[in-house]
Amino acid sequence: MAALTTERLGDAVGAQVLGVDHDRLLDDPELPALIHDALEEHGALVFRGLHLDDTTQVAFSKRLGSVETSPRSDPPEIFRVTLDPAKNPSAAYLRGTFDWHIDGMTDDIPIMATILSAHAVAATGGETEFASSYAAYEDLSDDQKAYCEAQRVVHTFEAAQRLSNDDPTPEELARWRQRPSKEHPLVWHHQSGRKSLVLGATADHVVGFDPDESKALLADLLDRSTAPERIYRHEWAVGDTVIWDNRGVLHRACRYDPTSARDMHRCTLAGDEPVK
Ligand code: OGA
Ligand code: MN
């Protein structure tokens, strides 16, 4: 089968994939390896107008890796990213998607990739933005790289939730704190040999820093990593599918009305690389 045809969308992250239909997604024996290579190179891959139904999305996702399941979802491989609690009982937490983050940073092994398909889009807002965390590291000066290499950061679910809910009830706080915190190096040394910065909403503090110094370092690195000229912003149309490599990109949803019908169907590929 043919190689994958891609068109770059952003300078550091994002490419559109052309010439792929449902048959090829499900049957081309070379496609999974081609997609993994393209993900490594571009961080986020856009497939416009695929209109995947859940069954096809799950079958395609299973060709790319191990798909996570949730007993509360139907089918168990599809998690709905929506702010409508009637469609997803965890909708309240999903306001956390409005801040730059890397998924699964409080887990032992962060997820490898996410496959998101638009079933309904917001009237305004609701774009998804991507920034390369590899480029974030590579663009530092040698001194800054060495400085970052020496730091460790504690990631918590609470830090991420506080950004969208700064006055939690005691019950909410107790629920957030049930999730264990996780300490990671600031610089992730990947199996591939590449390095990336581990930043985003879950980053609570830099170990050993006083709170102001810690906040300033994390904010400065995040601002630089996600500067407007470094990101790709995907403007969704119903039927689009986007896959991103969670190991090498930061992402966020642009704000949209909580009563919006926006409904993304998501498959999550389990990770195989601890942050080290
Ligand atoms: C996610 C996420 C962003 C969006 O599914 O992990 O952050 O635009 N989604 O819905
Ligand atoms: Mn996310």
Short mmCIF file of C-alpha atoms and ligand atoms in Angstrom, two decimals:
data_model
loop_
_atom_site.label_atom_id
_atom_site.label_comp_id
_atom_site.label_asym_id
_atom_site.label_seq_id
_atom_site.Cartn_x
_atom_site.Cartn_y
_atom_site.Cartn_z
CA MET A 1 0.00 0.00 0.00
CA ALA A 2 0.99 3.61 -0.52
CA ALA A 3 2.91 5.59 2.07
CA LEU A 4 0.94 8.02 4.18
CA THR A 5 0.32 11.39 2.54
CA THR A 6 0.56 14.20 5.07
CA GLU A 7 0.44 17.98 4.92
CA ARG A 8 2.01 19.96 7.71
CA LEU A 9 -0.42 22.21 9.61
CA GLY A 10 1.82 23.93 12.17
CA ASP A 11 5.57 24.63 12.31
CA ALA A 12 6.25 22.39 15.30
CA VAL A 13 3.13 20.24 15.58
CA GLY A 14 0.20 19.00 13.51
CA ALA A 15 -0.33 17.44 10.09
CA GLN A 16 -3.34 16.51 8.03
CA VAL A 17 -3.53 12.95 6.72
CA LEU A 18 -4.94 12.58 3.21
CA GLY A 19 -6.24 9.63 1.24
CA VAL A 20 -7.38 7.41 4.10
CA ASP A 21 -10.89 5.92 4.13
CA HIS A 22 -12.61 3.42 6.43
CA ASP A 23 -11.38 0.44 4.40
CA ARG A 24 -7.80 1.55 4.68
CA LEU A 25 -8.17 2.32 8.41
CA LEU A 26 -9.37 -1.20 9.04
CA ASP A 27 -7.55 -3.28 6.44
CA ASP A 28 -4.26 -1.75 5.26
CA PRO A 29 -1.65 -3.92 7.02
CA GLU A 30 0.97 -1.16 6.84
CA LEU A 31 -1.21 1.66 8.12
CA PRO A 32 -0.63 1.25 11.89
CA ALA A 33 3.17 1.55 11.52
CA LEU A 34 2.79 4.49 9.14
CA ILE A 35 0.52 6.29 11.61
CA HIS A 36 2.91 5.66 14.50
CA ASP A 37 5.77 7.12 12.47
CA ALA A 38 3.69 10.14 11.46
CA LEU A 39 2.64 10.68 15.08
CA GLU A 40 6.26 10.63 16.19
CA GLU A 41 7.08 13.21 13.54
CA HIS A 42 4.03 15.50 13.75
CA GLY A 43 2.59 14.99 17.26
CA ALA A 44 -1.02 15.43 16.13
CA LEU A 45 -2.70 13.97 13.03
CA VAL A 46 -5.91 15.33 11.55
CA PHE A 47 -8.25 13.18 9.44
CA ARG A 48 -11.01 15.39 8.06
CA GLY A 49 -14.49 14.11 7.29
CA LEU A 50 -14.00 10.47 8.31
CA HIS A 51 -17.37 10.26 10.14
CA LEU A 52 -16.28 7.23 12.17
CA ASP A 53 -19.01 5.35 14.00
CA ASP A 54 -17.98 3.96 17.40
CA THR A 55 -17.48 0.41 16.11
CA THR A 56 -15.12 1.54 13.37
CA GLN A 57 -13.25 3.93 15.67
CA VAL A 58 -12.71 1.17 18.24
CA ALA A 59 -11.58 -1.34 15.60
CA PHE A 60 -9.15 1.20 14.11
CA SER A 61 -7.86 2.20 17.57
CA LYS A 62 -7.22 -1.45 18.45
CA ARG A 63 -4.94 -1.69 15.43
CA LEU A 64 -2.81 1.12 16.90
CA GLY A 65 -2.43 -0.15 20.44
CA SER A 66 -4.09 -1.32 23.60
CA VAL A 67 -7.39 0.54 24.05
CA GLU A 68 -8.41 1.44 27.60
CA THR A 69 -11.93 0.60 28.75
CA SER A 70 -14.29 2.00 31.33
CA PRO A 71 -17.13 -0.08 32.79
CA ARG A 72 -19.25 3.09 32.89
CA SER A 73 -19.02 3.65 29.13
CA ASP A 74 -20.99 2.04 26.33
CA PRO A 75 -19.19 0.70 24.39
CA PRO A 76 -16.52 0.42 27.13
CA GLU A 77 -13.77 1.69 24.79
CA ILE A 78 -15.52 5.01 24.04
CA PHE A 79 -15.29 7.86 26.54
CA ARG A 80 -17.42 10.89 25.71
CA VAL A 81 -15.70 14.25 26.11
CA THR A 82 -18.62 16.57 26.75
CA LEU A 83 -19.72 19.00 29.44
CA ASP A 84 -23.23 17.51 29.39
CA PRO A 85 -23.66 15.31 32.50
CA ALA A 86 -26.46 13.44 30.74
CA LYS A 87 -23.91 12.13 28.25
CA ASN A 88 -21.03 11.63 30.69
CA PRO A 89 -21.42 11.48 34.50
CA SER A 90 -17.84 12.80 34.86
CA ALA A 91 -18.63 15.91 32.81
CA ALA A 92 -17.75 18.30 35.68
CA TYR A 93 -14.09 17.18 35.62
CA LEU A 94 -13.86 17.89 31.92
CA ARG A 95 -13.69 21.62 32.51
CA GLY A 96 -10.09 20.71 33.29
CA THR A 97 -9.59 20.23 29.54
CA PHE A 98 -9.62 24.06 29.16
CA ASP A 99 -6.07 24.33 30.52
CA TRP A 100 -2.91 23.11 28.81
CA HIS A 101 -2.17 19.58 29.99
CA ILE A 102 -0.73 16.18 29.23
CA ASP A 103 -3.16 13.35 29.93
CA GLY A 104 -2.52 10.83 32.68
CA MET A 105 0.28 12.69 34.45
CA THR A 106 -0.81 11.36 37.84
CA ASP A 107 -0.74 7.75 36.58
CA ASP A 108 2.31 5.50 36.73
CA ILE A 109 2.49 5.35 32.95
CA PRO A 110 0.84 8.20 31.05
CA ILE A 111 -1.30 7.22 28.10
CA MET A 112 0.35 6.90 24.71
CA ALA A 113 -2.19 8.53 22.44
CA THR A 114 -5.75 9.74 22.15
CA ILE A 115 -8.15 9.37 19.21
CA LEU A 116 -10.94 11.95 19.26
CA SER A 117 -13.84 12.13 16.81
CA ALA A 118 -16.29 15.02 16.60
CA HIS A 119 -19.95 14.00 16.77
CA ALA A 120 -21.18 17.50 17.66
CA VAL A 121 -19.20 20.75 17.74
CA ALA A 122 -19.62 23.95 19.74
CA ALA A 123 -21.30 26.96 18.11
CA THR A 124 -18.34 29.06 19.26
CA GLY A 125 -15.05 27.99 20.82
CA GLY A 126 -14.30 24.32 21.40
CA GLU A 127 -11.27 24.19 19.12
CA THR A 128 -8.47 21.94 20.36
CA GLU A 129 -4.95 23.35 20.56
CA PHE A 130 -1.72 21.38 20.46
CA ALA A 131 1.86 22.32 21.33
CA SER A 132 4.94 20.14 20.98
CA SER A 133 6.60 19.36 24.30
CA TYR A 134 9.62 18.03 22.35
CA ALA A 135 10.04 21.43 20.67
CA ALA A 136 9.54 23.05 24.09
CA TYR A 137 12.69 21.27 25.29
CA GLU A 138 14.69 21.52 22.08
CA ASP A 139 14.23 25.28 21.84
CA LEU A 140 15.75 25.95 25.26
CA SER A 141 19.32 27.22 25.48
CA ASP A 142 21.96 24.74 26.63
CA ASP A 143 22.01 26.37 30.07
CA GLN A 144 18.24 26.21 30.39
CA LYS A 145 18.26 22.56 29.30
CA ALA A 146 20.81 21.71 31.98
CA TYR A 147 18.82 23.65 34.58
CA CYS A 148 15.58 21.88 33.67
CA GLU A 149 17.29 18.48 33.66
CA ALA A 150 18.01 18.94 37.36
CA GLN A 151 14.39 19.64 38.41
CA ARG A 152 11.58 17.39 39.52
CA VAL A 153 7.90 18.33 39.60
CA VAL A 154 4.98 17.04 41.67
CA HIS A 155 1.80 16.51 39.61
CA THR A 156 -1.63 16.41 41.24
CA PHE A 157 -5.20 16.10 40.05
CA GLU A 158 -6.08 18.86 42.53
CA ALA A 159 -3.72 21.37 40.86
CA ALA A 160 -5.44 20.77 37.53
CA GLN A 161 -8.98 20.95 38.93
CA ARG A 162 -8.28 24.14 40.88
CA LEU A 163 -7.63 26.02 37.64
CA SER A 164 -11.26 25.63 36.63
CA ASN A 165 -12.81 25.38 40.13
CA ASP A 166 -10.96 27.52 42.68
CA ASP A 167 -13.58 27.23 45.40
CA PRO A 168 -14.20 23.51 45.79
CA THR A 169 -16.59 22.07 48.35
CA PRO A 170 -14.97 19.89 51.03
CA GLU A 171 -16.46 16.86 49.24
CA GLU A 172 -14.93 17.88 45.91
CA LEU A 173 -11.58 18.48 47.54
CA ALA A 174 -11.69 15.10 49.28
CA ARG A 175 -12.50 13.42 45.96
CA TRP A 176 -9.64 15.20 44.16
CA ARG A 177 -7.22 14.22 46.90
CA GLN A 178 -8.12 10.57 46.58
CA ARG A 179 -6.04 10.56 43.42
CA PRO A 180 -2.41 9.97 44.35
CA SER A 181 0.10 12.64 43.38
CA LYS A 182 3.05 11.77 41.20
CA GLU A 183 6.58 13.16 41.07
CA HIS A 184 8.20 13.30 37.63
CA PRO A 185 11.41 14.73 36.25
CA LEU A 186 10.78 17.99 34.39
CA VAL A 187 12.59 16.53 31.38
CA TRP A 188 11.25 13.22 30.05
CA HIS A 189 13.94 11.00 28.48
CA HIS A 190 12.04 8.93 25.95
CA GLN A 191 12.87 5.42 24.77
CA SER A 192 13.33 6.97 21.32
CA GLY A 193 16.19 9.11 22.64
CA ARG A 194 14.18 12.34 22.35
CA LYS A 195 13.52 14.61 25.30
CA SER A 196 10.43 16.63 26.18
CA LEU A 197 9.25 18.95 28.93
CA VAL A 198 6.60 17.61 31.29
CA LEU A 199 4.37 20.58 32.06
CA GLY A 200 0.73 21.55 32.21
CA ALA A 201 -2.23 21.84 34.57
CA THR A 202 -1.27 18.93 36.81
CA ALA A 203 2.17 20.45 37.57
CA ASP A 204 1.68 21.55 41.18
CA HIS A 205 5.19 22.53 42.25
CA VAL A 206 8.88 22.11 41.57
CA VAL A 207 10.50 20.03 44.30
CA GLY A 208 12.65 22.13 46.65
CA PHE A 209 11.55 25.52 45.27
CA ASP A 210 9.69 28.14 47.29
CA PRO A 211 6.10 28.53 46.02
CA ASP A 212 6.64 31.80 44.09
CA GLU A 213 9.82 30.59 42.42
CA SER A 214 8.12 27.32 41.51
CA LYS A 215 5.08 29.06 40.04
CA ALA A 216 7.25 31.46 38.05
CA LEU A 217 9.38 28.69 36.51
CA LEU A 218 6.40 26.52 35.56
CA ALA A 219 4.45 29.48 34.15
CA ASP A 220 7.43 30.74 32.16
CA LEU A 221 8.13 27.34 30.61
CA LEU A 222 4.45 26.75 29.81
CA ASP A 223 4.02 30.22 28.28
CA ARG A 224 7.00 29.72 26.04
CA SER A 225 5.99 26.20 25.05
CA THR A 226 2.48 27.28 24.09
CA ALA A 227 3.17 30.67 22.50
CA PRO A 228 0.67 31.34 19.68
CA GLU A 229 3.23 30.82 16.90
CA ARG A 230 4.15 27.36 18.26
CA ILE A 231 0.73 25.78 18.39
CA TYR A 232 -1.71 24.14 16.03
CA ARG A 233 -5.36 24.94 16.67
CA HIS A 234 -7.85 22.47 15.25
CA GLU A 235 -11.20 23.93 14.26
CA TRP A 236 -13.52 20.97 14.36
CA ALA A 237 -16.14 19.97 11.86
CA VAL A 238 -18.47 17.05 12.60
CA GLY A 239 -16.81 13.91 11.25
CA ASP A 240 -13.20 14.96 11.92
CA THR A 241 -10.91 12.62 13.81
CA VAL A 242 -7.68 13.78 15.46
CA ILE A 243 -5.01 11.55 17.01
CA TRP A 244 -2.35 13.01 19.25
CA ASP A 245 0.79 11.55 20.75
CA ASN A 246 0.32 12.30 24.41
CA ARG A 247 4.02 11.67 25.13
CA GLY A 248 5.14 14.62 23.04
CA VAL A 249 2.33 17.17 23.02
CA LEU A 250 0.48 19.43 25.39
CA HIS A 251 -3.15 20.05 24.49
CA ARG A 252 -6.23 21.95 25.62
CA ALA A 253 -9.77 22.68 24.53
CA CYS A 254 -10.62 26.32 23.86
CA ARG A 255 -13.49 27.43 26.09
CA TYR A 256 -17.01 26.63 25.01
CA ASP A 257 -20.41 27.07 26.56
CA PRO A 258 -21.04 24.38 29.21
CA THR A 259 -24.54 23.92 27.78
CA SER A 260 -23.11 23.30 24.31
CA ALA A 261 -23.95 20.01 22.59
CA ARG A 262 -20.23 19.51 21.81
CA ASP A 263 -19.64 15.77 21.93
CA MET A 264 -16.31 14.11 21.19
CA HIS A 265 -15.95 10.33 21.18
CA ARG A 266 -12.60 9.34 22.51
CA CYS A 267 -10.47 6.20 22.49
CA THR A 268 -7.41 6.10 24.71
CA LEU A 269 -4.31 4.05 23.90
CA ALA A 270 -2.50 2.79 26.98
CA GLY A 271 1.06 4.00 27.46
CA ASP A 272 4.19 1.91 27.59
CA GLU A 273 6.70 4.50 28.78
CA PRO A 274 7.02 5.73 32.35
CA VAL A 275 8.29 9.32 32.69
CA LYS A 276 11.99 9.06 33.49
C1 OGA B 1 -9.00 15.03 26.19
C2 OGA B 1 -8.99 16.48 25.99
C3 OGA B 1 -9.71 18.25 24.53
C4 OGA B 1 -10.93 18.64 23.76
O1 OGA B 1 -9.88 14.34 25.67
O2 OGA B 1 -8.09 14.54 26.89
O3 OGA B 1 -8.24 17.17 26.62
O4 OGA B 1 -10.80 19.53 22.91
N1 OGA B 1 -9.82 16.95 25.05
O5 OGA B 1 -12.00 18.09 24.04
MN MN B 2 -6.75 15.84 27.70
#
